[in-house]
Short mmCIF file of C-alpha atoms in Angstrom, two decimals:
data_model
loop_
_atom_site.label_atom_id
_atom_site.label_comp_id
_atom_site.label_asym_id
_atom_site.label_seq_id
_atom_site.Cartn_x
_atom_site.Cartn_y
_atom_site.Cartn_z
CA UNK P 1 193.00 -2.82 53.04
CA UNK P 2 195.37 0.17 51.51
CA UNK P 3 198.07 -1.21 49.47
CA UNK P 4 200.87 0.11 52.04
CA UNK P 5 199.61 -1.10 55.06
CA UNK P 6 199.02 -4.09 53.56
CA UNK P 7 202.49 -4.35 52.47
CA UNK P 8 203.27 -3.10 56.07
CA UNK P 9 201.64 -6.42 57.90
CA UNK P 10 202.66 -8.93 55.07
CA UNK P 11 205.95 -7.36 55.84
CA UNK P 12 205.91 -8.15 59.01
CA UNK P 13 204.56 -11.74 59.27
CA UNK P 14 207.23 -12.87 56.26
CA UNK P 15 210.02 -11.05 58.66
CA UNK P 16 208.75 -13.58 61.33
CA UNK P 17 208.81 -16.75 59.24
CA UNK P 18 212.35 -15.71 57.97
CA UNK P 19 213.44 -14.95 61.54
CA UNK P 20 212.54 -18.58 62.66
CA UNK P 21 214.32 -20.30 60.00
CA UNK P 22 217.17 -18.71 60.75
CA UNK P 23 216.79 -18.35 64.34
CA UNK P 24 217.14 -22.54 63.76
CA UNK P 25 219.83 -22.18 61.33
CA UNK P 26 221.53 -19.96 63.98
CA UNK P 27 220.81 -22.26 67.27
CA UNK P 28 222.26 -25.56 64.57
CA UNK P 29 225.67 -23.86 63.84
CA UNK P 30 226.15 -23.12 67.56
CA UNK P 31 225.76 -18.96 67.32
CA UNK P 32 228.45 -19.56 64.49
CA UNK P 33 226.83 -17.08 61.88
CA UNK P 34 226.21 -13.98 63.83
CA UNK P 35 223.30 -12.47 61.48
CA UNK P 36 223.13 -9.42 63.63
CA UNK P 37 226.43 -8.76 64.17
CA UNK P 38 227.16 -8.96 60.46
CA UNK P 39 225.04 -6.65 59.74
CA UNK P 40 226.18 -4.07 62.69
CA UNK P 41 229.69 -5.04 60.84
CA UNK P 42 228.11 -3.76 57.64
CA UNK P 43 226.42 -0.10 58.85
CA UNK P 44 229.35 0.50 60.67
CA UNK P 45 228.56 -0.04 64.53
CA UNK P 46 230.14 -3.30 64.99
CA UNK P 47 229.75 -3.35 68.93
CA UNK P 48 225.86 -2.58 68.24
CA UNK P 49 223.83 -5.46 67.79
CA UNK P 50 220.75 -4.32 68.57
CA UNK P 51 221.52 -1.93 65.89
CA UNK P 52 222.21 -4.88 63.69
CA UNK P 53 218.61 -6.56 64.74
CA UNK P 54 216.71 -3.13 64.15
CA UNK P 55 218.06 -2.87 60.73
CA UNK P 56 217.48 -6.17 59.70
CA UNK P 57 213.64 -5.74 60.92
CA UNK P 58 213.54 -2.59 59.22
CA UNK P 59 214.70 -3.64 55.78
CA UNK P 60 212.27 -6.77 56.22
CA UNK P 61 209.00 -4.99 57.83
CA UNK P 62 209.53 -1.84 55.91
CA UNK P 63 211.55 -1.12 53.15
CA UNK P 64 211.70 -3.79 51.09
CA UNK P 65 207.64 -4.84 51.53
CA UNK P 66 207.54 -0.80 50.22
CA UNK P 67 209.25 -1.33 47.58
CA UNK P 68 207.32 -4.95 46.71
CA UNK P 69 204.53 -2.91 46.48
CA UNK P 70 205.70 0.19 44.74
CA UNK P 71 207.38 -1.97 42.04
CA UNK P 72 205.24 -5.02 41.78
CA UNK P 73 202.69 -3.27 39.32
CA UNK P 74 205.68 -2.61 36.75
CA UNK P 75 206.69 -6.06 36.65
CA UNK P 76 205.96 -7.54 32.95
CA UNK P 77 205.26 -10.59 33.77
CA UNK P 78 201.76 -11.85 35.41
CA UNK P 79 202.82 -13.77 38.11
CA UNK P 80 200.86 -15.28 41.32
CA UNK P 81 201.84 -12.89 43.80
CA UNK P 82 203.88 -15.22 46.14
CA UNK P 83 205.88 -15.89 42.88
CA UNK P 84 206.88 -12.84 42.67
CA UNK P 85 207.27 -12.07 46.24
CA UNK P 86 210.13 -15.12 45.63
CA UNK P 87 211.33 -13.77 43.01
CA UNK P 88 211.36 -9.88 44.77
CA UNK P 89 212.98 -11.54 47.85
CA UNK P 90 216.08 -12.44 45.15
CA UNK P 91 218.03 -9.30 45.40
CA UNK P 92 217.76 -9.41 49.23
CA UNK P 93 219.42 -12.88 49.42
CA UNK P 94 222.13 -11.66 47.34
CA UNK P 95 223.08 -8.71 48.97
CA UNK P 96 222.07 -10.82 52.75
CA UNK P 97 224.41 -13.42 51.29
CA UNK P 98 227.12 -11.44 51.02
CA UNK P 99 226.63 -8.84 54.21
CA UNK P 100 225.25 -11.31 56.38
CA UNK P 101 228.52 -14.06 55.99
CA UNK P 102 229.91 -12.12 58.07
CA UNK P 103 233.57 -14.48 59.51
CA UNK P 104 231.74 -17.75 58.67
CA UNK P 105 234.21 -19.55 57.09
CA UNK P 106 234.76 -23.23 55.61
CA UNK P 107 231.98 -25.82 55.18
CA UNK P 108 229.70 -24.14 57.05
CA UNK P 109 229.83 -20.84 53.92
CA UNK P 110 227.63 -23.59 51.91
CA UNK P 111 224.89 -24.44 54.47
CA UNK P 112 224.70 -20.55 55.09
CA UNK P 113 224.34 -19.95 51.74
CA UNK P 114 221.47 -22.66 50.94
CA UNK P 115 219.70 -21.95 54.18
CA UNK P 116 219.48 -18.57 53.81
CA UNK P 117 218.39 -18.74 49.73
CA UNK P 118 215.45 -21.09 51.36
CA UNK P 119 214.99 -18.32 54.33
CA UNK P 120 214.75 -15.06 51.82
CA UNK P 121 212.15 -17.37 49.31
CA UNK P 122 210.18 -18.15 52.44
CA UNK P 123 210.01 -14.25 53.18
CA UNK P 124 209.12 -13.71 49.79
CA UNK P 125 206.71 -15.85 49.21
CA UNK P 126 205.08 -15.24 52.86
CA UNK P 127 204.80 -11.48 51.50
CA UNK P 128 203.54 -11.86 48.04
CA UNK P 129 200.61 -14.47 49.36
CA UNK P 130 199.61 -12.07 52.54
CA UNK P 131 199.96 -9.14 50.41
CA UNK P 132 197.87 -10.23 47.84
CA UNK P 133 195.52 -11.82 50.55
CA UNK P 134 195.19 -8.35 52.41
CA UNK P 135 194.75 -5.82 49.45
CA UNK P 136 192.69 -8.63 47.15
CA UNK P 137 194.85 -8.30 44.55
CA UNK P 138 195.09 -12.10 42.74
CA UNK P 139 197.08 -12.58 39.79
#
């Protein structure tokens, strides 16, 4: 399969296991964290969660699998792909982490912050493994 489309669908199925885990960690805090809404917060549309939603699918479908694959053949290092899919899913948490928070306050800031680090290496290593699988590229 070509690189980018396989980077496309490996996209795509690691932006459905991170959806469920925190679609739990969501439906466990009570609708506390408001992922969506954060990030409609963040691009300025605050009222526009579905604007929140397509940007987070975006970023996880496209962009960033994109950029996994545009960047993964300059890494040093020879890692197994889902590695560094884990690794490549770092930055996102970071910048998630902080965007994402959103008015989550109090205990609750260190579950968010743990469940999503376990979320983003889930995506990551759910797109370095079906990456790798689709364009048969092993480390």
């Amino acid at each position: 399969m070509h690189r980018a489309l396989a980077a496309l669908v490996a996209g795509a199925v690691a932006t459905m296991v991170m959806s469920a885990a925190l679609a739990i960690f969501e439906v466990q805090t009570r609708y506390a964290i408001g992922i969506f809404q954060a990030i409609a917060r963040f691009v300025r549309m605050p009222d526009s969660v579905f604007l929140g939603f397509v940007v987070y699918a975006l970023v996880g479908t496209v962009a960033w699998p994109l950029l996994f694959v545009s960047l993964k053949p300059y890494v040093p290092l020879d890692l197994d792909p889902a590695v560094a899919g884990m690794l490549f899913a770092l930055p996102l948490w970071i910048a998630f982490a902080i965007v994402g928070r959103g008015d989550v306050t109090g205990a609750i800031v260190v579950l968010f912050v743990g469940f999503t680090l376990l979320a983003h290496l889930a995506y990551g290593f759910v797109l370095g493994a079906v990456y790798a699988s689709l364009a048969d590229e092993h480390a």
